[in-house]
mmCIF file of C-alpha atoms in Angstrom:
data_model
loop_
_atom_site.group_PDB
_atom_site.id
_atom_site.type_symbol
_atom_site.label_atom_id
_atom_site.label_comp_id
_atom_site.label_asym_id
_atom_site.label_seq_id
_atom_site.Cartn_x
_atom_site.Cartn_y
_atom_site.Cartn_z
ATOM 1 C CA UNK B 5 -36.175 -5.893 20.163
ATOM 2 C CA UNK B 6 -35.356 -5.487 16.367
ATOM 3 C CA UNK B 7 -31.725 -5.668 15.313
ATOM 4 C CA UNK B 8 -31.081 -3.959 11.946
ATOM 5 C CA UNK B 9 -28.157 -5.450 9.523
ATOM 6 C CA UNK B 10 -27.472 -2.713 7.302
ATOM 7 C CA UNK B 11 -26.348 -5.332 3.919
ATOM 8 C CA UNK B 12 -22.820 -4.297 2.543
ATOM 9 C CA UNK B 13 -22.824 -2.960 -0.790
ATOM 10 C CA UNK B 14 -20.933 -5.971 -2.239
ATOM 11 C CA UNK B 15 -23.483 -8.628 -1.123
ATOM 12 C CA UNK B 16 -26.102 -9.564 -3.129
ATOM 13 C CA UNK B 17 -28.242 -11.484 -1.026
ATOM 14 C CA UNK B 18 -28.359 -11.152 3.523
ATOM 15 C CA UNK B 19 -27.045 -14.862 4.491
ATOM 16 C CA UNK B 20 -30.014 -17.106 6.289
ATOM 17 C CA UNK B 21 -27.000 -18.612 8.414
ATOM 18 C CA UNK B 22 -26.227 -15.086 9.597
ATOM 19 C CA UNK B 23 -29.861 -14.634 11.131
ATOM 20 C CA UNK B 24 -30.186 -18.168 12.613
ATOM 21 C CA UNK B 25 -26.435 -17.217 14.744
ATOM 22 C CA UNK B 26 -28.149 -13.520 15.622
ATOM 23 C CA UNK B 27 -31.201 -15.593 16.978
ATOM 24 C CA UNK B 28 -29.857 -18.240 18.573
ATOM 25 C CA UNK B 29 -26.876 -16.168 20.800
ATOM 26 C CA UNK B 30 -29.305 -13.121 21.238
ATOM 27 C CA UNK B 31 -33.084 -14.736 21.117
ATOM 28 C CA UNK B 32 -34.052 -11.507 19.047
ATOM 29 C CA UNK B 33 -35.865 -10.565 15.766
ATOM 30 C CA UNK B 34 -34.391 -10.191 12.605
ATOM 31 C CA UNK B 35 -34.772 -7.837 10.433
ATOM 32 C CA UNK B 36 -32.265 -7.513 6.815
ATOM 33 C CA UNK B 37 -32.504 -3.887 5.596
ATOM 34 C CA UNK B 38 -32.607 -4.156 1.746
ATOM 35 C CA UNK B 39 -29.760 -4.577 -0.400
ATOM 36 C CA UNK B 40 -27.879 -1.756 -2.445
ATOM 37 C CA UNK B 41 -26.805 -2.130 -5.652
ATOM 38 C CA UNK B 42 -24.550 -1.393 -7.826
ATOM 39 C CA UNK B 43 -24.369 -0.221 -11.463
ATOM 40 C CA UNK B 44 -21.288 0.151 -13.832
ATOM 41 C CA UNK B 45 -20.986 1.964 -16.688
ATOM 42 C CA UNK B 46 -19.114 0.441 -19.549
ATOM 43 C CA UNK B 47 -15.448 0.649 -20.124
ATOM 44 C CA UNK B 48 -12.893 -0.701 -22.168
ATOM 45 C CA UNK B 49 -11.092 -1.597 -19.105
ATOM 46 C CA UNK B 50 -11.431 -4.151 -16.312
ATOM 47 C CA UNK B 51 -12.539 -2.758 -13.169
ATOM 48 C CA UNK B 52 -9.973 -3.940 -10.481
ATOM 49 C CA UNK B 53 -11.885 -3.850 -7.039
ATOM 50 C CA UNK B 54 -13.089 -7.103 -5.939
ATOM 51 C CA UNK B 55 -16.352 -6.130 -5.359
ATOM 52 C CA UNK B 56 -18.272 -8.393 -7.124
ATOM 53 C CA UNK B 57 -16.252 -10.925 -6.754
ATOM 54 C CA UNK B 58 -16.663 -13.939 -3.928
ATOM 55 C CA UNK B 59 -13.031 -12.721 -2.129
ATOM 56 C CA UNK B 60 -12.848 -9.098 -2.548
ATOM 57 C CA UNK B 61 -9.172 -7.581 -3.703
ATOM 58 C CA UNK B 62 -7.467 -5.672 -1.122
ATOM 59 C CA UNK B 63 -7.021 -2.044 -1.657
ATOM 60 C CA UNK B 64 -3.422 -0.682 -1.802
ATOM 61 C CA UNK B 65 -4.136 2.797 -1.996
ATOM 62 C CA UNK B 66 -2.111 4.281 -4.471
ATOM 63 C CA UNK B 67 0.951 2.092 -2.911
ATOM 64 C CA UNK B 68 3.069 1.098 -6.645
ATOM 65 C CA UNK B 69 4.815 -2.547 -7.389
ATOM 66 C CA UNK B 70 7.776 -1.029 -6.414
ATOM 67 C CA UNK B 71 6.644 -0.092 -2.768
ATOM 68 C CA UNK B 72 4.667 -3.688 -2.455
ATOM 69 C CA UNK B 73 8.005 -5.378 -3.192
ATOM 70 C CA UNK B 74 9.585 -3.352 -0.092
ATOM 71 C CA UNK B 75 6.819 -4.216 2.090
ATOM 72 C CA UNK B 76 7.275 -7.530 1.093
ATOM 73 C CA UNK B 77 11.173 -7.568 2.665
ATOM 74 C CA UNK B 78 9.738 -5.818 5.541
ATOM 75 C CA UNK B 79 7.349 -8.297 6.156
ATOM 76 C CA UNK B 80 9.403 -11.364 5.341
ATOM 77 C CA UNK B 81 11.718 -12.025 8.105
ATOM 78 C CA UNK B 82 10.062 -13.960 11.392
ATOM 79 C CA UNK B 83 9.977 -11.554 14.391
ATOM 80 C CA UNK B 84 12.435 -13.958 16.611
ATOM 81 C CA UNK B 85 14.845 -13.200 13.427
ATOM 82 C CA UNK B 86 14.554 -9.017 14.060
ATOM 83 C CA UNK B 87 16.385 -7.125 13.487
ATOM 84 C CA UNK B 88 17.361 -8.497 10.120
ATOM 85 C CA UNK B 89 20.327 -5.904 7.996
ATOM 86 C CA UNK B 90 19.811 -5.421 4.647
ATOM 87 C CA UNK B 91 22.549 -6.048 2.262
ATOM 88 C CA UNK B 92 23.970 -6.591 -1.288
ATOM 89 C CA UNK B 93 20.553 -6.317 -3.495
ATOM 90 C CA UNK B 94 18.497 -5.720 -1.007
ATOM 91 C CA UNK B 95 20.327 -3.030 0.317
ATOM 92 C CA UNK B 96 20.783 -1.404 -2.658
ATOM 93 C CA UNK B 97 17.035 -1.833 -3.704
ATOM 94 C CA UNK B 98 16.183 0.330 -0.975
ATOM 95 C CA UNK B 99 19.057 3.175 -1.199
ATOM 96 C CA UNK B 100 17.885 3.744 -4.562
ATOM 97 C CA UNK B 101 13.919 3.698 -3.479
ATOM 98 C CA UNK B 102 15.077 6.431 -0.996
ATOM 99 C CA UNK B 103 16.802 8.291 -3.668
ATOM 100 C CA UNK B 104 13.377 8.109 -5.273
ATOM 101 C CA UNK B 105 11.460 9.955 -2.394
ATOM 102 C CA UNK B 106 11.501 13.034 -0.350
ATOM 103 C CA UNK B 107 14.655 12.150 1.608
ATOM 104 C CA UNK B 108 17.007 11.831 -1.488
ATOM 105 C CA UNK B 109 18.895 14.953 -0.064
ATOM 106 C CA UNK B 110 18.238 14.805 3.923
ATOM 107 C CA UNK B 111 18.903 11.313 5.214
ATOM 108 C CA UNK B 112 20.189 9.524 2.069
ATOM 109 C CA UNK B 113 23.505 11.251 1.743
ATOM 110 C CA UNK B 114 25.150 11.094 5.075
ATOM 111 C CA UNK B 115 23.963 7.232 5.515
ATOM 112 C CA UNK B 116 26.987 5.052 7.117
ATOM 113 C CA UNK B 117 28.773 2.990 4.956
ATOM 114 C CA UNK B 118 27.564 -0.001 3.804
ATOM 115 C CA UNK B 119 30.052 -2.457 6.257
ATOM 116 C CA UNK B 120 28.407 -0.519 9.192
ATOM 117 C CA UNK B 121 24.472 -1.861 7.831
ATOM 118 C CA UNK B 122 23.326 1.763 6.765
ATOM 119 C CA UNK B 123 19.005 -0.128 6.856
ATOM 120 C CA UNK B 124 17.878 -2.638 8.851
ATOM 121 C CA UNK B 125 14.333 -3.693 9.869
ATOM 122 C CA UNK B 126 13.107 -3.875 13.687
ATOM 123 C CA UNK B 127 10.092 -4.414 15.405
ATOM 124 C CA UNK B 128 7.732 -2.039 15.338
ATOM 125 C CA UNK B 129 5.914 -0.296 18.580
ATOM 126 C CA UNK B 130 2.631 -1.519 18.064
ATOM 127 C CA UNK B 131 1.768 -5.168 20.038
ATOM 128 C CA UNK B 132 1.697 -7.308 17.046
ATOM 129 C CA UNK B 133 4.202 -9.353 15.939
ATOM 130 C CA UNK B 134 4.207 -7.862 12.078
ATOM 131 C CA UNK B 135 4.561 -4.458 13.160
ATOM 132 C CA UNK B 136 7.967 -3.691 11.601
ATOM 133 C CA UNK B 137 9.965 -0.316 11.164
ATOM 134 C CA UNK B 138 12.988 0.584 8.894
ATOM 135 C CA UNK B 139 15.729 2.433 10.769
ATOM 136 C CA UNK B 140 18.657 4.400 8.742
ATOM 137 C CA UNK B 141 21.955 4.094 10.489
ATOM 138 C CA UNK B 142 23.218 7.854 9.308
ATOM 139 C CA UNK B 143 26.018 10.281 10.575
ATOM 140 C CA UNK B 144 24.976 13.505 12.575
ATOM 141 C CA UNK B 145 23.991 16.151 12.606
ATOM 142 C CA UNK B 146 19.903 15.314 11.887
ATOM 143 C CA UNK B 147 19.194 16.831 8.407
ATOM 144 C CA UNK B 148 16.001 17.535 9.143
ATOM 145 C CA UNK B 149 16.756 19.124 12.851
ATOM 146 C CA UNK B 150 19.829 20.814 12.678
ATOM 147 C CA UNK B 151 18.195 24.288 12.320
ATOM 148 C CA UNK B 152 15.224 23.278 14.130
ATOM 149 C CA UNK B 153 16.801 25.681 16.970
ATOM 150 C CA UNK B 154 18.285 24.645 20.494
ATOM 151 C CA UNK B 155 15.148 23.016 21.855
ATOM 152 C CA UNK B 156 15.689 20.254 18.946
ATOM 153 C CA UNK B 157 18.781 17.272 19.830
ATOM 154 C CA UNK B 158 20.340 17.519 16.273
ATOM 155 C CA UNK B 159 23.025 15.417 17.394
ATOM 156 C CA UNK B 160 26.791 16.221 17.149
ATOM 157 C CA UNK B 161 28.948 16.191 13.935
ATOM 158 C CA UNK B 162 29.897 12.598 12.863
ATOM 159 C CA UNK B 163 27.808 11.308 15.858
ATOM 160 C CA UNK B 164 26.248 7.871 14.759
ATOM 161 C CA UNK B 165 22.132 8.191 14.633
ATOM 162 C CA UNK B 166 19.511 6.425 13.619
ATOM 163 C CA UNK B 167 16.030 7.868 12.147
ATOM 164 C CA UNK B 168 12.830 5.572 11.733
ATOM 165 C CA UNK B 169 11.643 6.155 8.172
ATOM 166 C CA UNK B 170 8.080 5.303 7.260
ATOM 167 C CA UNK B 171 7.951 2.413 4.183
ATOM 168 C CA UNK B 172 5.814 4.380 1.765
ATOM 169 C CA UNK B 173 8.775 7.335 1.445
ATOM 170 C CA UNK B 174 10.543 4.475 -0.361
ATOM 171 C CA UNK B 175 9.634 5.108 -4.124
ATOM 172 C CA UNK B 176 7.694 8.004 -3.571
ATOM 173 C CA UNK B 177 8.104 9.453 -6.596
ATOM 174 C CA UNK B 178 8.572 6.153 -8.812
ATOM 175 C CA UNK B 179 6.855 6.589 -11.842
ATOM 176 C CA UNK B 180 5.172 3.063 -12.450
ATOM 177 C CA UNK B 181 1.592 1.071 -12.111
ATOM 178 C CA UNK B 182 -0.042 1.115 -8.650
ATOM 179 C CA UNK B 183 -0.814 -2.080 -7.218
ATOM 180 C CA UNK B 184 -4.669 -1.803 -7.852
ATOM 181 C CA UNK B 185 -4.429 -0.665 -11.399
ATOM 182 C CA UNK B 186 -2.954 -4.222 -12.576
ATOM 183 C CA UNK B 187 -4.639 -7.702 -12.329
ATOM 184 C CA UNK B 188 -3.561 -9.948 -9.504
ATOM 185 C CA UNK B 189 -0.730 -7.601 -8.140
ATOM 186 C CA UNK B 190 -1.777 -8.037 -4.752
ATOM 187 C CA UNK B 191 -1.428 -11.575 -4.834
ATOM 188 C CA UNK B 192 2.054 -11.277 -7.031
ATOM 189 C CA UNK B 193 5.542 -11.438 -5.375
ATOM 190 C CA UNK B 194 7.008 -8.591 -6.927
ATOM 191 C CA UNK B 195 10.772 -9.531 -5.385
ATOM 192 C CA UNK B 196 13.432 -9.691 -6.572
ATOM 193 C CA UNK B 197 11.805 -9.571 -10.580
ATOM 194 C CA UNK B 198 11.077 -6.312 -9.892
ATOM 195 C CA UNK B 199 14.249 -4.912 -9.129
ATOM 196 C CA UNK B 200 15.813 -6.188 -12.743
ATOM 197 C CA UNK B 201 17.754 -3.661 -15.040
ATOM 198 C CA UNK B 202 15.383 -5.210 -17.602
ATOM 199 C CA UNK B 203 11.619 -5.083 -16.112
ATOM 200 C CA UNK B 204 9.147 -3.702 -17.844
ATOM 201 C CA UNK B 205 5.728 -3.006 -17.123
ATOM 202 C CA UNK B 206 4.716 -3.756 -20.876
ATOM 203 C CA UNK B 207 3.474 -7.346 -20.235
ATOM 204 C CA UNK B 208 1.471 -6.700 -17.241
ATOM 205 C CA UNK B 209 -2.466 -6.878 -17.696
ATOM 206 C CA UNK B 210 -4.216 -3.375 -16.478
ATOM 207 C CA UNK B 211 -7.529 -2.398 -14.816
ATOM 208 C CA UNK B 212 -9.254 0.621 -13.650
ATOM 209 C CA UNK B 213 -8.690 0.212 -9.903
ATOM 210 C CA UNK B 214 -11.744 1.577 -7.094
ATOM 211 C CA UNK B 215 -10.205 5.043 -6.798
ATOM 212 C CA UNK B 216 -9.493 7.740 -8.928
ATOM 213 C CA UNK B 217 -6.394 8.461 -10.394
ATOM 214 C CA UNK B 218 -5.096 11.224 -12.889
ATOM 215 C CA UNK B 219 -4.133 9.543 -16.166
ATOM 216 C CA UNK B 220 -0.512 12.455 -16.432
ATOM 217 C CA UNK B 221 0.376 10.744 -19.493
ATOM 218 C CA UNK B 222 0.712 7.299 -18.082
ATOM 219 C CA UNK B 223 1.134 4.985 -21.158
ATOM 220 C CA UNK B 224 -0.795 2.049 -19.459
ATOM 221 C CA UNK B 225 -3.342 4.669 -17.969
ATOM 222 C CA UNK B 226 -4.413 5.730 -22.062
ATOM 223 C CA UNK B 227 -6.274 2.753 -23.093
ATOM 224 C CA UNK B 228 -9.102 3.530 -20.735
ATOM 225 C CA UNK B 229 -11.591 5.729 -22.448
ATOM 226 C CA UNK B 230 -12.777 6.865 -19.084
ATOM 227 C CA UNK B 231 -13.103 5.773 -15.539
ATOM 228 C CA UNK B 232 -16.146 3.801 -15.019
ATOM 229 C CA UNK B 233 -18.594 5.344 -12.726
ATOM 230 C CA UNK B 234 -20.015 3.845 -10.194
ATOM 231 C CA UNK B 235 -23.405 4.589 -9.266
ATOM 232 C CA UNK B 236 -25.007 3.249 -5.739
ATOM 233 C CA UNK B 237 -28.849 2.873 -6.108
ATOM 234 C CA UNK B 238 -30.765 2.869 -2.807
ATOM 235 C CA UNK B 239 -33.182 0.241 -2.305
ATOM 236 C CA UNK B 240 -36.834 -0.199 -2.413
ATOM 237 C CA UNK B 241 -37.144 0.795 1.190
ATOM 238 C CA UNK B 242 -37.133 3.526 3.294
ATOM 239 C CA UNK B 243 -34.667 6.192 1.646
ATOM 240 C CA UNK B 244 -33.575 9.577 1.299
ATOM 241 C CA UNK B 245 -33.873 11.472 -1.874
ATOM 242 C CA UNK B 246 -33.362 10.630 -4.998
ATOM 243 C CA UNK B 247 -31.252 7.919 -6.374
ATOM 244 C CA UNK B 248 -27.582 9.377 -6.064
ATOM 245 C CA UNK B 249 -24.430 8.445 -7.921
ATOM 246 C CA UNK B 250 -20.650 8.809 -6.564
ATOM 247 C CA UNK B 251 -17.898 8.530 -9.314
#
């Protein structure tokens, strides 16, 4: 019996300790299909993905600062301590990150008032303990249901309701740096420095992150000539066609 380890694409070289464990628990043959690798073009720009690195980044596809610092609230709070009500600055951090996103004019304007804790976050459905959910406390009818027609529960004028809003609707439509176009932002707690009258994104370092994204006159998208390209080469063993490159 052969056992085939197909080699990620960000390791250089198969580890020997990683045969000796197959061997020993399964008493079977080894054999380490050969490496890819990779080749970059160059850029003017850092390339953010950690894939050459020893502890690769993690990707926060196209999730911005603003959005990491609400999952950061989200996450905060110890489950025993759930539900936890937002309020003063962290209450109004979020009305104004809804105001940014699609329900600006559904679920925003007929939110309770703010003695009545209008956002709070709860446990989530899913078994583990981070899964967390933001509910909005809001006044009936549902925005989004009201003309749904009579098989939909739109809920009575004035009723009290609540509506489970996903966390990435919350600065939707912010127009500032993803996470994985600037250096160390995934490791960076962006609350509360975030939320100043006064930030800026001018002193943040930039990189190309692992995914395309449209420059739209982004001023900290325009030093980058171009994206670099990466190109995955297959090996010197068995392949299929010719070398092929994926930008």
């Amino acid at each position: 019996m052969v056992i085939l380890l197909l080699g990620s694409i960000a390791t250089v070289t198969e580890s020997s300790l990683q045969r000796q464990l197959i061997v020993a628990t399964t008493g079977a043959r080894v054999a380490v299909a050969p490496q890819r690798r990779l080749r970059f073009r160059s850029s003017s720009r850092r390339f953010c993905s950690g894939i050459l690195a020893r502890r690769p980044m993690p990707v926060w596809q196209n999730v911005n600062l603003k959005q990491k610092a609400i999952f950061e609230i989200i996450q905060r709070e110890d489950v025993r301590d759930l539900p936890y009500y937002l309020n003063d600055e962290e209450l109004d951090f979020f009305v104004r990150g809804i105001a940014m996103g699609p329900h600006a004019k559904t679920y925003l304007p007929q939110l309770v008032e703010r003695e009545k804790r209008p956002i709070y976050v709860a446990r989530g459905f899913a078994p583990p303990s981070y899964s967390r959910v933001v509910k909005l406390r809001f006044y009936g009818p549902d925005p989004l249901l009201r003309d749904a027609g009579p098989g939909w529960q739109a809920g009575e004028e004035g009723e009290l309701m609540e509506y489970i809003m996903g966390w990435r609707w919350i600065y939707a439509y912010w127009d500032g740096p993803l996470v994985d176009e600037v250096l160390g932002a995934a490791d960076t707690t962006w609350w509360p420095n975030i939320a100043a009258d006064d930030w800026t994104w001018e002193q943040l370092k930039f990189c190309t992150p692992p995914y395309w994204v449209p420059e739209d006159g982004r001023p900290w998208r325009e030093h980058g000539e171009e994206l670099p390209l990466v190109s995955v080469l297959k090996g010197k063993g068995k392949g299929k066609g010719k070398d092929a490159g994926m930008p």
